[in-house]
Each structure stands twice: as structure tokens, then as C-alpha cells.
Coordinates of C-alpha atoms in Angstrom, one line a residue:
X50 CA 111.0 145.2 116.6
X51 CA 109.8 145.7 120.0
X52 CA 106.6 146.5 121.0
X53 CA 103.8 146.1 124.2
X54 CA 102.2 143.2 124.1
X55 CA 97.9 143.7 123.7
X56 CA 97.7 140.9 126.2
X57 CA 100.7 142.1 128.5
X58 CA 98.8 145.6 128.7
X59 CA 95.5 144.8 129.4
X60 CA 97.0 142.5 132.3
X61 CA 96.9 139.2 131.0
X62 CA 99.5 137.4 132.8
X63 CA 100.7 140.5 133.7
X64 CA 103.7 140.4 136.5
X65 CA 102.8 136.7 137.5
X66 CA 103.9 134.0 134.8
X67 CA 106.8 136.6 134.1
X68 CA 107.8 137.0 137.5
X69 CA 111.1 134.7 137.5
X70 CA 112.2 136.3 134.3
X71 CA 115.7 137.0 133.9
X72 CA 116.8 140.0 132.3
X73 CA 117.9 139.8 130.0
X74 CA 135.8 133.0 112.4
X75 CA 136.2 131.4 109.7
X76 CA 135.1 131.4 105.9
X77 CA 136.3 128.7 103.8
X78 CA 139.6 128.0 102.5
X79 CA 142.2 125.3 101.4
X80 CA 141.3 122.1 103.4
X81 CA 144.5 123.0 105.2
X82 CA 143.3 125.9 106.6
X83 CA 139.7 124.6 108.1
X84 CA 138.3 126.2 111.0
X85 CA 140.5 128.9 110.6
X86 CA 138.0 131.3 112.6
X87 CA 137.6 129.0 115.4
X88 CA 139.9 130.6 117.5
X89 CA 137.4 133.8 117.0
X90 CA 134.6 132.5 118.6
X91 CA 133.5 133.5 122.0
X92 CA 131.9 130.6 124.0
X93 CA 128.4 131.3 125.2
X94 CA 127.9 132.6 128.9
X95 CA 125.1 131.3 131.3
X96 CA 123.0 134.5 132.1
X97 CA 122.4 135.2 135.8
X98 CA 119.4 135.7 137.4
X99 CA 117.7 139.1 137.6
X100 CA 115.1 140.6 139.4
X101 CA 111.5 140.2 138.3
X102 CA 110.1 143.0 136.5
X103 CA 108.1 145.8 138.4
X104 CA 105.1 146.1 135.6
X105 CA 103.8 144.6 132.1
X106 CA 105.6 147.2 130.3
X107 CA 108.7 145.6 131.8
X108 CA 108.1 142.3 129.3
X109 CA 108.6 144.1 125.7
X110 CA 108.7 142.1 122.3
X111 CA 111.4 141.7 120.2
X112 CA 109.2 140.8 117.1
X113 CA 111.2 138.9 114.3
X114 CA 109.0 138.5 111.2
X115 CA 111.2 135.0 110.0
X116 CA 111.8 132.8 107.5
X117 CA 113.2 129.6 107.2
X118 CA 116.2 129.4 105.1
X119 CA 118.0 126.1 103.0
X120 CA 121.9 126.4 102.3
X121 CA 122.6 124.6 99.4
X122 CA 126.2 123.4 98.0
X123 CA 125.5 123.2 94.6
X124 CA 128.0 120.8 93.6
X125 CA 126.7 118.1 96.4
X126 CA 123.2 118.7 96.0
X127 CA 121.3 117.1 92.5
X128 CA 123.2 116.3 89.1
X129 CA 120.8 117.1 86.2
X130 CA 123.1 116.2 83.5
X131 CA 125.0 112.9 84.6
X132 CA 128.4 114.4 85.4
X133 CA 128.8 113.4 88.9
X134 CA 128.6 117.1 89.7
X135 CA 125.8 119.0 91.3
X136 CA 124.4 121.8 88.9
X137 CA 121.9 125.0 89.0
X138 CA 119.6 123.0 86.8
X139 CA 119.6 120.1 89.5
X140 CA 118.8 122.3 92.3
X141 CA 115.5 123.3 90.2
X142 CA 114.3 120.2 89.7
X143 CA 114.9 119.9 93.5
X144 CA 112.6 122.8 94.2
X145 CA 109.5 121.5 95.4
X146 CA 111.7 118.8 97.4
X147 CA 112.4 122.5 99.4
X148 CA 108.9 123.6 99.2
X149 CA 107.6 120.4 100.5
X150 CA 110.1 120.8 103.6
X151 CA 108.9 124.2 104.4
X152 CA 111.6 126.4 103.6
X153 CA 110.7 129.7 101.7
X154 CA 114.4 130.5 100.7
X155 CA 117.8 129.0 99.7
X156 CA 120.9 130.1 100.3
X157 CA 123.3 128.9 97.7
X158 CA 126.9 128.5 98.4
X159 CA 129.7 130.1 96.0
X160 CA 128.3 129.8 92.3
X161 CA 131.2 131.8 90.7
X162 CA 133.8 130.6 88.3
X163 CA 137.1 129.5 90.6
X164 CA 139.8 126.8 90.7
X165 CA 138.6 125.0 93.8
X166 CA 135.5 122.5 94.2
X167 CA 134.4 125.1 97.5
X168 CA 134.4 128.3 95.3
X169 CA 135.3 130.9 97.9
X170 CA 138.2 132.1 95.8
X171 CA 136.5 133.9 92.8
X172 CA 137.8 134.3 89.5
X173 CA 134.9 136.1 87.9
X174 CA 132.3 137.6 90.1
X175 CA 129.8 138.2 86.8
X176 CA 129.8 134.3 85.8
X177 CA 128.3 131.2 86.6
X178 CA 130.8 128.4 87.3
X179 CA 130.6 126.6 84.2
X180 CA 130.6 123.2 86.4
X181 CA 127.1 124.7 87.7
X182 CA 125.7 125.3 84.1
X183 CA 125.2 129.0 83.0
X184 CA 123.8 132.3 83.3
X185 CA 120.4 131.4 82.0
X186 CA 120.3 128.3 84.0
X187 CA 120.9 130.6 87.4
X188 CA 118.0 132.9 86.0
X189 CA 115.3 129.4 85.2
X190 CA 116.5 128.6 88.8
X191 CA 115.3 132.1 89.9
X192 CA 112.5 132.5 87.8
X193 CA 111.3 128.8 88.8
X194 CA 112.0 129.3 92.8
X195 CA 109.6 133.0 92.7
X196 CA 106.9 130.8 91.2
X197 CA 107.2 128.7 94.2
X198 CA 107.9 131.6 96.9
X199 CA 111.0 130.8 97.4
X200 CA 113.7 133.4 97.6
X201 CA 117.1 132.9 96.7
X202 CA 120.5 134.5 98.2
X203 CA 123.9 133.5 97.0
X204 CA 127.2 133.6 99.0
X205 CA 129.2 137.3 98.0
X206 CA 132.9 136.6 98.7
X207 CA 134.0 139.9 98.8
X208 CA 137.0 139.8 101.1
X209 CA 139.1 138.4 99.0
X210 CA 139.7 137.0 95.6
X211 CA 141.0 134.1 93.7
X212 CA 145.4 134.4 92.4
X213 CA 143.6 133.3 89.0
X214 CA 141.0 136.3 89.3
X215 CA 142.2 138.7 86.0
X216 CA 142.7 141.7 88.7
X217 CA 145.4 139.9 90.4
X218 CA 147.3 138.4 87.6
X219 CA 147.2 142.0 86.9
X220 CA 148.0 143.6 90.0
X221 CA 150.9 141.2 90.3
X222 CA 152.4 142.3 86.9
X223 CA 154.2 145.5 88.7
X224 CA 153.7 149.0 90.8
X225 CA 152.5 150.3 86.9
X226 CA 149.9 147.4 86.4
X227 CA 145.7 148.8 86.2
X228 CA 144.9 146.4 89.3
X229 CA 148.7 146.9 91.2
X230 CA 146.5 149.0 94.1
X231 CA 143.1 146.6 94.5
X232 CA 145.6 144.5 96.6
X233 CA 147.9 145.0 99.1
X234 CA 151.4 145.1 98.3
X235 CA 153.8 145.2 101.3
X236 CA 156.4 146.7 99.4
X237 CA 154.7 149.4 98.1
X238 CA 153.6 150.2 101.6
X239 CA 157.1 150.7 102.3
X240 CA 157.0 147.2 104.5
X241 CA 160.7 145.6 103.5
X242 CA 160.5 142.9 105.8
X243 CA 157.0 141.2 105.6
X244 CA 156.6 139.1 109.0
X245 CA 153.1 139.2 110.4
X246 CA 150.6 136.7 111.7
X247 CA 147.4 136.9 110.1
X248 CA 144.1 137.6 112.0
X249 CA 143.1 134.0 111.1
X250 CA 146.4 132.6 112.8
X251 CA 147.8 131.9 109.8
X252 CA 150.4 133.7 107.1
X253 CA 149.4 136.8 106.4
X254 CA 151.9 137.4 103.5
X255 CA 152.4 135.6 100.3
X256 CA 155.2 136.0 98.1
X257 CA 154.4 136.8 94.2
X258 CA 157.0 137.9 91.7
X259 CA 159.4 139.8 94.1
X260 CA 156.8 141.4 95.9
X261 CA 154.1 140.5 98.9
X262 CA 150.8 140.4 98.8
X263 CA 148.3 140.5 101.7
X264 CA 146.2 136.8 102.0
X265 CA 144.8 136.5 105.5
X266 CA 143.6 133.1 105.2
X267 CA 145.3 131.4 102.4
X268 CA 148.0 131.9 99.7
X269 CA 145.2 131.3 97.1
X270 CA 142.9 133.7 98.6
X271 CA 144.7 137.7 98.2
X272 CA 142.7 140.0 99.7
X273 CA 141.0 143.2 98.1
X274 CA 141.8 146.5 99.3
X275 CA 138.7 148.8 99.9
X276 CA 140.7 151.3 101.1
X277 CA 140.5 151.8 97.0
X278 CA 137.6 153.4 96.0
X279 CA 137.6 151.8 92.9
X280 CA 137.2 148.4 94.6
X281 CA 134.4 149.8 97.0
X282 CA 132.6 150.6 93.8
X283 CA 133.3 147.3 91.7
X284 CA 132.0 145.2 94.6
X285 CA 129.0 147.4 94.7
X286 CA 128.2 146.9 91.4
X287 CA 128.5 143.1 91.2
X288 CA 126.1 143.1 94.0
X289 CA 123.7 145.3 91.4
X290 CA 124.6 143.1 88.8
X291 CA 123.5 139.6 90.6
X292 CA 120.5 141.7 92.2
X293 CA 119.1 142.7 88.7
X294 CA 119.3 139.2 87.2
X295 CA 116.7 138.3 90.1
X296 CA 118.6 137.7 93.6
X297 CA 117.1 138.2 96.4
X298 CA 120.0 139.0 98.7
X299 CA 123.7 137.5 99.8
X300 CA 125.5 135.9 102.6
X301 CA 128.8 137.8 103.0
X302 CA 131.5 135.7 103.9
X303 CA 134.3 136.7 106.1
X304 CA 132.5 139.9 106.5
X305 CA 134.4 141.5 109.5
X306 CA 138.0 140.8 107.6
X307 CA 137.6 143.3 105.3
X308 CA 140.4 145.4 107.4
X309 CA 140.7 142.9 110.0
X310 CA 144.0 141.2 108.8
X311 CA 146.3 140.9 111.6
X312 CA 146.5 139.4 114.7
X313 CA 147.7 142.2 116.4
X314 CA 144.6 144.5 115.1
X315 CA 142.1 141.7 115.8
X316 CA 140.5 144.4 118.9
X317 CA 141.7 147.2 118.0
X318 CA 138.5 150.1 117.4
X319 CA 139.3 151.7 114.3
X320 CA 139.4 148.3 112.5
X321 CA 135.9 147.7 113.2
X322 CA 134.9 151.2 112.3
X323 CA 136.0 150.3 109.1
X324 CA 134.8 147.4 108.6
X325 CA 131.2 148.8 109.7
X326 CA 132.0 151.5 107.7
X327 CA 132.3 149.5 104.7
X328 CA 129.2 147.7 104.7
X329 CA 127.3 150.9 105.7
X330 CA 128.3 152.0 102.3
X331 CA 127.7 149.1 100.5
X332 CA 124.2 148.8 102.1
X333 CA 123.3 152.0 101.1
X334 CA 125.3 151.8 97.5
X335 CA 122.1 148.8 96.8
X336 CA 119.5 149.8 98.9
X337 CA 118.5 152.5 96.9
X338 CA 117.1 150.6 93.9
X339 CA 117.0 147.0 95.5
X340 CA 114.8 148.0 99.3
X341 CA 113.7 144.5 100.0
X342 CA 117.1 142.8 99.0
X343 CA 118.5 140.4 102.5
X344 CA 122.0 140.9 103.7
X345 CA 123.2 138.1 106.3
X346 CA 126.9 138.4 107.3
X347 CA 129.7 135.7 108.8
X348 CA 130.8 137.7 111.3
X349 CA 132.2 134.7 113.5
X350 CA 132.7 136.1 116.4
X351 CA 130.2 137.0 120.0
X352 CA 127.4 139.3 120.5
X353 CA 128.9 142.4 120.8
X354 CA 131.1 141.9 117.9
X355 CA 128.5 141.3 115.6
X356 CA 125.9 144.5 117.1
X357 CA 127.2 146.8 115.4
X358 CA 127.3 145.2 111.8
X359 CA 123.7 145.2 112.4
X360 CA 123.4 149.3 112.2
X361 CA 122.5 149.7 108.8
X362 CA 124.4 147.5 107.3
X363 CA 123.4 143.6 107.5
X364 CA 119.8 142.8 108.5
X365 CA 121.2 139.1 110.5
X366 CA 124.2 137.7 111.1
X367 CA 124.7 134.0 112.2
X368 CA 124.6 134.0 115.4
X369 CA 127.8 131.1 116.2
X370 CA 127.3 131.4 119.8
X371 CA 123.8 129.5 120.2
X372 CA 124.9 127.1 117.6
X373 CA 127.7 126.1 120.0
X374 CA 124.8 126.5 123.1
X375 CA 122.6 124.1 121.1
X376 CA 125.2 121.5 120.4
X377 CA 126.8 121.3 123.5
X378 CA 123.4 120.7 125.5
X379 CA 121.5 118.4 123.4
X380 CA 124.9 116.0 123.5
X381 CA 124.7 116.9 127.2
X382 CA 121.3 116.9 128.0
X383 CA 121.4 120.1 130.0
X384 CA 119.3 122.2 129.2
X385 CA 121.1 126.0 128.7
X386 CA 118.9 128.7 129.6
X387 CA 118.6 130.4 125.9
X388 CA 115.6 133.0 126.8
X389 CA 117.9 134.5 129.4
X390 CA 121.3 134.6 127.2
X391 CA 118.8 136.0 124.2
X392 CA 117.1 138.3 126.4
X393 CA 120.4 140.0 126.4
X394 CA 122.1 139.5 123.2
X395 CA 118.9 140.8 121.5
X396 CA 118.8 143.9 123.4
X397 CA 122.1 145.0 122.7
X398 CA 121.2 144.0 118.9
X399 CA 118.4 146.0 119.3
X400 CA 120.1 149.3 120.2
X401 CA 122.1 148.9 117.5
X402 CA 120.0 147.8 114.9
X403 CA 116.8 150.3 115.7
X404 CA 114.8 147.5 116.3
X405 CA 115.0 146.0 112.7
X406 CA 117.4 143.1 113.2
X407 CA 116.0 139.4 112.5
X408 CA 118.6 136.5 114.0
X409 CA 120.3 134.2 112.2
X410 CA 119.8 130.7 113.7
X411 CA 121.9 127.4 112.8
X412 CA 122.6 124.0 113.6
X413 CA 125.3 123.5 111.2
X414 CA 126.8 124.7 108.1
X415 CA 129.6 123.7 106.0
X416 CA 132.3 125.0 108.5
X417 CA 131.4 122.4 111.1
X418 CA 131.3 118.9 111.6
X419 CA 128.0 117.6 110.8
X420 CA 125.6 117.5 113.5
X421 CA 124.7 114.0 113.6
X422 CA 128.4 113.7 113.4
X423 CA 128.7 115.1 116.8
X424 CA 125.3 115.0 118.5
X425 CA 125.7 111.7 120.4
X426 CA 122.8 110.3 118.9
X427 CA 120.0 110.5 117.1
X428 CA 117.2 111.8 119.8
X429 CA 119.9 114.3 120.3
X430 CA 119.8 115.4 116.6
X431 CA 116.1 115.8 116.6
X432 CA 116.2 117.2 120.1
X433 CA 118.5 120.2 118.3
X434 CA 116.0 120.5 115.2
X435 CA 113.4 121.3 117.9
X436 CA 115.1 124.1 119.7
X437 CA 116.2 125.7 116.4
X438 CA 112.9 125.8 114.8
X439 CA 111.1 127.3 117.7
X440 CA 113.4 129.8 118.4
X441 CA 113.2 133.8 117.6
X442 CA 115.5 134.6 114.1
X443 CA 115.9 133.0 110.5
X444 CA 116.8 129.4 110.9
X445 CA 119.0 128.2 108.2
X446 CA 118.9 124.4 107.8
X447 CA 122.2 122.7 106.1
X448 CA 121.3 120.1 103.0
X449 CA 121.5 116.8 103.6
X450 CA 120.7 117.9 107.7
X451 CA 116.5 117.0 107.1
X452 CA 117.9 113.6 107.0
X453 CA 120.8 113.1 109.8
X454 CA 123.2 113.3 107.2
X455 CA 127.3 112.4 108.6
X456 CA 130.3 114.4 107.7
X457 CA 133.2 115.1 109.6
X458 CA 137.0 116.4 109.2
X459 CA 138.2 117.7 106.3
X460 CA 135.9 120.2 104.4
X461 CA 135.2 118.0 101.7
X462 CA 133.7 115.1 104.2
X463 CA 131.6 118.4 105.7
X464 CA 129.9 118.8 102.3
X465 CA 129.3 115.4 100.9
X466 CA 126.7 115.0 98.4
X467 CA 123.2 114.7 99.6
X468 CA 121.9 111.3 99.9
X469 CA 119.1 111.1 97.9
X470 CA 118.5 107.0 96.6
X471 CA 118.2 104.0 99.0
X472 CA 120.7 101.9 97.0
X473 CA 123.3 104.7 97.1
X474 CA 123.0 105.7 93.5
X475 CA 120.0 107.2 91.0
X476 CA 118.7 110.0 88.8
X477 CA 120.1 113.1 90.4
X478 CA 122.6 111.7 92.9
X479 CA 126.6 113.1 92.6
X480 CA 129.4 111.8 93.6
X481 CA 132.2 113.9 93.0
X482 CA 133.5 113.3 96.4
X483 CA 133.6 109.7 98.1
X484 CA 131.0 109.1 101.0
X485 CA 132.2 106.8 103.4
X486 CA 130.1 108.5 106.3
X487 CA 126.7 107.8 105.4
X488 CA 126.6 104.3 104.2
X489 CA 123.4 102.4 102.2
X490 CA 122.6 100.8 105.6
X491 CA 122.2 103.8 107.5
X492 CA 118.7 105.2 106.2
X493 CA 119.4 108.1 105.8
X494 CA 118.3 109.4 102.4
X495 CA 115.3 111.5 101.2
X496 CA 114.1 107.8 99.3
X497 CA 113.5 106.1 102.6
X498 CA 112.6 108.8 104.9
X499 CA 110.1 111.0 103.0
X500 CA 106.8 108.7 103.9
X501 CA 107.9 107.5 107.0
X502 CA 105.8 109.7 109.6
X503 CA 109.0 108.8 112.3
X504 CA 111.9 110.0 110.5
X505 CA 113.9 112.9 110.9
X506 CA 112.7 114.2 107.4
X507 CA 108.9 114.2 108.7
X508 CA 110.2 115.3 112.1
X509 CA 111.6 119.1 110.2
X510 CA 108.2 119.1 108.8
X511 CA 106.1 119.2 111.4
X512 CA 108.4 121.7 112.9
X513 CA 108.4 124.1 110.3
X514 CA 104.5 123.6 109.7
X515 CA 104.3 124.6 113.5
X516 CA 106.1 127.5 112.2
X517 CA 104.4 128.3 109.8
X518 CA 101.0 128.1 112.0
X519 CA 101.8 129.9 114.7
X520 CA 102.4 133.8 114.6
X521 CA 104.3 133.7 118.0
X522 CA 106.8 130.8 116.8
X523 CA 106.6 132.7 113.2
X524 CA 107.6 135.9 114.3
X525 CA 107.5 136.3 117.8
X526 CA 110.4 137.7 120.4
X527 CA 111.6 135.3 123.5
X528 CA 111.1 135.7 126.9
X529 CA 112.2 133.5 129.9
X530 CA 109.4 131.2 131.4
X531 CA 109.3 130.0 135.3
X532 CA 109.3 126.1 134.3
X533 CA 111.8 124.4 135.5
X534 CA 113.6 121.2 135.8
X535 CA 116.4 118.3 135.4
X536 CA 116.9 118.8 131.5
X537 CA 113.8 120.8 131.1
X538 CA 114.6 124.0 128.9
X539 CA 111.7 126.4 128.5
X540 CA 110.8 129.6 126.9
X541 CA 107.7 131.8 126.3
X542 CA 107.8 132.8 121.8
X543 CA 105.5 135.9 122.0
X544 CA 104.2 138.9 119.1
X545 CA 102.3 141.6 120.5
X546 CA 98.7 139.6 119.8
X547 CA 99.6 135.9 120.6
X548 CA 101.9 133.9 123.0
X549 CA 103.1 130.2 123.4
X550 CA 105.1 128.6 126.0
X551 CA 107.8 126.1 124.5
X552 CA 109.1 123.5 126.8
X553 CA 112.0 120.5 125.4
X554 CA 112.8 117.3 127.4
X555 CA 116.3 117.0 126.4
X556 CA 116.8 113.8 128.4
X557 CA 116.1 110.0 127.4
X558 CA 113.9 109.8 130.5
X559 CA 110.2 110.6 130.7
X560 CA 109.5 113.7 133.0
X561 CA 106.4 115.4 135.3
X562 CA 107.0 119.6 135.2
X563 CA 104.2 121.2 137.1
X564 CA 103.6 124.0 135.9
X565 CA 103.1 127.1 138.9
X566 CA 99.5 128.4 138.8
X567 CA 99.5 131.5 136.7
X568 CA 101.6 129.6 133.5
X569 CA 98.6 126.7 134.2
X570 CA 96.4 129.6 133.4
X571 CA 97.3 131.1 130.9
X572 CA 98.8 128.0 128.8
X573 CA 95.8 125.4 129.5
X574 CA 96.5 123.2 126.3
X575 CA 98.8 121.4 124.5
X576 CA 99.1 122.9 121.1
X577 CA 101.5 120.7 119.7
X578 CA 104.1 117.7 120.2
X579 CA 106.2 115.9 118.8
X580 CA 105.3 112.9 121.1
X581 CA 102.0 110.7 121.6
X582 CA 103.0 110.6 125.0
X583 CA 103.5 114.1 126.4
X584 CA 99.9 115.4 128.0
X585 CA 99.2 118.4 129.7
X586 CA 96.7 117.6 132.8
X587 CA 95.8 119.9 135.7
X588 CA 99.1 122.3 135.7
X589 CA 101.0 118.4 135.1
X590 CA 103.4 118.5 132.1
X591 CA 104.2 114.6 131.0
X592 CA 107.2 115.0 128.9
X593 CA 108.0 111.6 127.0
X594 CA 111.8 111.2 126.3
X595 CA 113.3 113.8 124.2
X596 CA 110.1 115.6 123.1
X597 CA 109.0 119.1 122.1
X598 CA 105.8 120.8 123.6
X599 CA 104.1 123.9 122.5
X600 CA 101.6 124.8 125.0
X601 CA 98.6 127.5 123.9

């Protein structure tokens, strides 16, 4: 929310260390369709320079009380009972492995019954995918993660279904079938000649017993129709049922193709209406009895796509353009001017929101390549973790990412199991899929990395236990700081009490920044560093090769 500054009012810093402020798709599917929201996203634009404001009450906080999320894919993750395959029970005994890395929730990729190893086409939305374990197993792994403070979301496919789901075996049956009207039949819609490209660039019809059904991302995947009320009201009561049995919230997947389902309609006004429309009412259909409960939507798409999803409906949604701004200049070393682009983005999410919006932040997910897959190298991975974790929002770290885990390709190799034994095999390990990417040699598993103070693992640490420590890197806004230089990306992380200056080398050269007079004043120490090297002395910044600085 935003609010003045103490320190901004009383004219600490006041117009000086501000005064060169700037003002400021794709779910998952078959493996043949992957990345089938790519084409959605909207590449992030550098933000130009704007005047300087005229008075302290120009610098207001976007405050973002945060917390820093784990996604888990259960089948990859730890294999309690010697089947190869990841389990619910597993990712209990796995818990204080989370707590011990600083997160305070997971977010837990499909657990419902379906045909596919991804789960994102749902055959019961009330069950526990028997691969996984059971119902009581998913309630130990809640009860066990509240002990710990650790909160627990679960994905919510609600778009669309599974063609083995009972409603569409149903629904298929004929124009007389129970379920014929929670999917979209073309022929009953009086279309005769199906022929459309979906919004996702793929099909968008699928042929089923004479008839067509509507399946905007795969032929596996039909689509529900919430233009039924009856569907509106299942969806909102498997949401109650899931919240009752202890969840603490969902990620909705493929949240803005509830009506967007053709290419043609992908801009048109009225389809987003709807969709905002939809989530409104399902928001308010849980709110009710579950206040506190966390809604995080896909919507893969820019800024002011997502805005309005934020108006009392979803409290975050992944914000895909800084993942791409974060990727692209840690492999380039450039450093890309977030504060600015934020400055803007979170205003306009702001307006929409009231003020109540939180970010959600990522490196990586299971839609992309791995980052250490793409990074260019390892200082660039670590270089990434830095940005993320002292940025504004709820950062969401990927398993198996702590660790510079490799995956690239086909969905599968984006999801391999998590690497948890030196020799490549031990209690808990799965290997349902083959790992080819992240060999013995490489180092990279929790075995080998966990005591080493130098290693990646340790590196997350010490950035979330920054985190953690600091209010203004906890839950402070962003604002645009006067340092400057070659690879030098800087930003001030400030609540309405407390303020730090954040400032990453992203090149493998050491670097001097002098700081102008008023930032030397006001952020006289170094706070904390992820290098040895890097010393603050006189208004002169040393930055050792691809380090992090917090400055107090």
C-alpha cells in the first residue's frame, strides 16, 4: 500500500538522493504444445527518464508485506515410499529442508487425479492423485507445514478439464446428457463448420462423437463453460472444499482464458470483462468464510493486462515481464533499470488494486528453461537470485533452482527430479523421468552444497535471511536511486520507517561507484554483501565481480 515515508516527511533525504528519480501465456499442456503462451508475452520496455520530483510527498511507498514462496512438483521432488515417484508424504519429510532455506510457503503443482505425469488436465478436482498418496496424507502435509509456518497453496486448474474428467465423458454422451452445457459444443451453438485458431495458436476445436468441443490448448484439455452457472458454482465449491481441509490459497492457472479462446478475441474488451468478472465472483464466492486465503493468477501476458485481475479478484499475479528483464540482463550483464519500469507498473497496479496488490516475482518456473540452463554461467545464476530476492513482491523460487539445477526443452527435462544425493541415487531421490542434464559430476545436489558456505544453496540463504532481517527488503516499495554505472543496477527498497539502497555488479569485473553526496549521507554503511571484497569507504563503492550490496 502506499504511504509517506516518516523519514521522507520530516526531510530526511528529502528532494536530494531522490532527485534523478524516474517516474515511474501459457499453462501446461501435452509436451507438444509447450510454451504455448509465449507468443502472449509482452517484452519489457526501458522506462525514460522523468523529471525529479518537486517535494518529499512526491517519493510515496508502495509497501508489499512479502513472503517468500517454494513451487514444488510433487512427482520430482522426494519419494517416501520407494516407487520412483515423488509423493505428498515425501514433500513432508522435506519440510524443514524448506524451513532451513527460508521460505514460509509452498506452492504445489497439480495434486489432482489425471492421466498425465504434469496433472493440469483434472479428472477429479476433490481427490488426491493416488500417485501422490491420499487425502490424509495432503492433510499430515498440511497439518505438519502450519507447525512449521509454512503455508501451503496448490495449483486450481479451473480453465479446463481432463476428456477422462466424469463431466465430459458425460457431456460428450449427447445434447440430453447432465454435463452436455459445462462445455462448449460448437454444434449446439449453431456453429456447422468449426474452423478457428485458438487464442494459444493452436486448434481450438476437437472432434468427439459427431460433435466439437471447445479445447484452447490441447485436445486433452476441453474447456469449462462458466457462462453456466452451474459451473461457476462447482468451481467455487472445490475451492471451499480444498480451503476447509486446510489450504491456504491457489495458483490459478491459465487464469485469463476462461473466455479468452480465440485468436481473434485475444483484445477484444468484453472478453476481459469477463474474465475479471469471473474471478470477481469467485473471490468473493470464498472470501466470505476463508478472508486470509492467497489467490496468485497466470495471467501471462504485460502490465496492463494483468491490472485489472488485481481489482478484487487475485491478490498477485506473476509478473513474466521482469522474469524476462532479469534473465536477459544477468546473461548480458547490463544492468536494466527495474525501479524505473516498477515505478510504473506498480502504479497502475495500484489504481487498480486500491493499494492491496503484493507482486509476484520469479526466476523460473516449470514453463521455462531452467535458469542455469540459460544464464551463461554460474555468477550469472547467483547474480539473478540476488536481484529477485531484494526486490518488492512474493518471490517464488522453483525446486531444484537453490542448487543451479539444469533442465531444458521438452517439459519433462523442465521438471526433472530434484537432485538430492551426491552419487545420484538415495533415500528420497525419484526418478521417474531420466536426468541427463545434471550429471553426478556437476555438484549440484542439496548433499554437497548444504555445508559449503560458497554454494549456491548457502548463497539463497543468506539472501532470504537478509530478507527476513530487513523490513525495507521484507516489505518495502522500490524507488529509483542516482547510482550509476557500466553494469551497475541500483535501487532504493523502502517502508514508511526504514530504507536501504541495493546496488548489483552484474559484470565479472571489479568496479568503483561513487556514490553523489546526499546517497553517501544517508547510506554510510555496508549492511550486507555477498562478497568479502566489496567495501564502502568515503562515498567509494568497491564492488567485487558479480556481487550484491545492501547499503544502511
Amino acid at each position: 500500500m502506499r504511504s509517506w515515508p516518516k523519514w521522507l516527511a520530516a526531510g530526511i533525504l528529502a528532494t536530494t538522493v531522490l532527485s534523478g528519480c524516474e517516474s515511474g501465456s501459457g499453462t501446461d499442456s501435452d509436451p507438444a504444445n509447450n510454451g504455448k503462451e509465449a507468443e502472449n508475452a509482452v517484452a519489457p520496455s526501458k522506462a525514460p527518464a522523468a523529471s525529479p520530483p518537486a517535494s518529499p510527498a512526491a517519493a510515496a511507498v508502495d509497501e508489499q508485506p512479502s513472503t517468500v514462496w517454494y513451487e514444488i512438483f510433487v512427482r520430482s521432488f522426494y519419494d517416501s515410499d520407494g516407487d520412483g515417484i515423488g509423493d505428498l508424504n515425501g514433500v513432508t519429510e522435506k519440510l524443514d529442508y524448506v524451513k532451513e532455506l527460508g521460505a514460509e510457503g509452498i506452492w504445489l503443482m497439480p495434486i489432482n487425479p489425471s492421466p498425465s505425469y504434469h496433472g493440469y488436465d483434472v479428472t477429479d478436482y476433490r481427490a488426491v492423485n493416488k500417485d501422490y498418496g491420499s487425502m490424509d496424507d495432503m492433510k499430515r502435509l498440511l497439518d505438519e507445514a502450519h507447525k512449521r509456518g509454512i503455508k501451503v497453496i496448490m495449483d486450481l486448474v479451473a480453465n479446463h478439464s481432463s476428456t477422462d474428467n466424469p463431466w465430459f465423458i458425460d457431456s460428450a454422451q449427447g445434447k440430453s446428457s447432465k454435463h452436455r452445457d459445462w462445455y462448449t459444443w460448437a454444434e449446439d451453438k449453431g456453429i456447422e463448420k468449426p474452423a478457428a485458431v485458438s487464442a494459444t495458436n493452436g486448434q481450438a476445436w476437437h472432434e468427439k462423437n459427431g460433435s466439437h468441443y471447445l479445447g484452447v490448448f490441447w485436445e486433452g484439455m476441453p474447456d469449462l463453460n462458466y457462462d453456466n452457472p452451474e459451473v461457476r458454482a462447482e468451481m467455487i465449491s472445490i475451492a471451499d472444499f480444498w480451503l476447509s481441509a486446510g489450504v491456504d490459497g491457489f495458483r490459478i492457472d491459465a487464469a485469463k482464458h476462461i473466455y479468452d479462446d480465440f485468436n481473434t478475441s485475444k483484445s477484444d474488451p468484453q472478453t476481459a470483462a469477463k474474465n475479471k468478472k469471473w474471478w470477481q465472483e469467485f473471490r468473493t464466492g470464498i472470501m466470505e468464510k476463508y478472508p486470509d486465503a492467497y489467490l496468485i493468477s497466470e495471467v501471462w501476458d504485460g502490465p496492463g493486462t494483468i491490472a485489472p485481475y488485481l481489482d478484487h479478484a487475485f491478490d498477485s499475479s506473476f509478473n513474466f515481464n521482469l522474469n524476462d528483464s532479469i534473465r536477459s540482463a544477468v546473461a548480458a550483464e547490463r544492468a536494466p533499470g527495474i525501479a524505473g519500469s516498477l515505478d510504473r507498473v506498480y502504479k497502475a497496479f495500484e489504481k487498480s488494486s486500491g493499494g492491496s496488490f503484493v507482486d509476484g516475482l520469479f526466476i523460473g518456473n516449470h514453463d521455462f528453461d531452467r535458469l542455469a540452463s540459460t544464464a551463461g554461467s554460474p555468477e550469472h545464476a547467483r547474480m539473478a537470485a540476488g536481484i529477485e530476492l531484494t526486490l518488492p513482491g512474493n518471490p517464488f523460487i522453483y525446486y531444484g533452482d537453490e542448487l543451479g539445477m539444469k533442465g531444458a526443452g521438452r517439459d519433462e527435462f523442465k521438471r526433472l527430479p530434484m537432485r538430492w544425493h551426491s552419487a545420484g541415487s538415495g533415500k528420497g531421490q525419484t526418478d521417474w523421468q531420466k536426468d541427463l542434464a545434471n550429471p553426478a559430476s556437476s555438484g549440484v545436489t542439496v548433499e554437497e552444497q548444504e555445508n559449503d558456505p560458497s554454494s549456491l544453496l548457502s548463497l539463497y540463504k543468506t539472501l532470504i535471511q537478509w530478507r527476513v532481517s530487513e523490513p525495507a527488503l521484507r516489505d518495502g516499495g522500490i524507488a529509483p536511486s542516482t547510482v550509476k554505472g557500466d553494469g551497475i543496477e541500483a535501487y532504493m527498497r523502502l517502508t514508511a520507517a526504514d530504507r536501504v539502497l541495493v546496488v548489483h555488479n552484474l559484470k565479472g569485473t571489479a568496479q568503483k561507484v561513487q556514490l553523489d553526496e546526499a546517497t553517501a549521507a544517508a547510506f554510510a554503511a555496508v549492511a550486507h554483501t555477498t562478497s568479502p571484497d566489496s567495501a564502502l569507504s568515503g562515498g567509494l563503492l568497491d564492488m567485487a565481480p558479480y556481487s550484491t550490496v545492501v547499503l544502511k
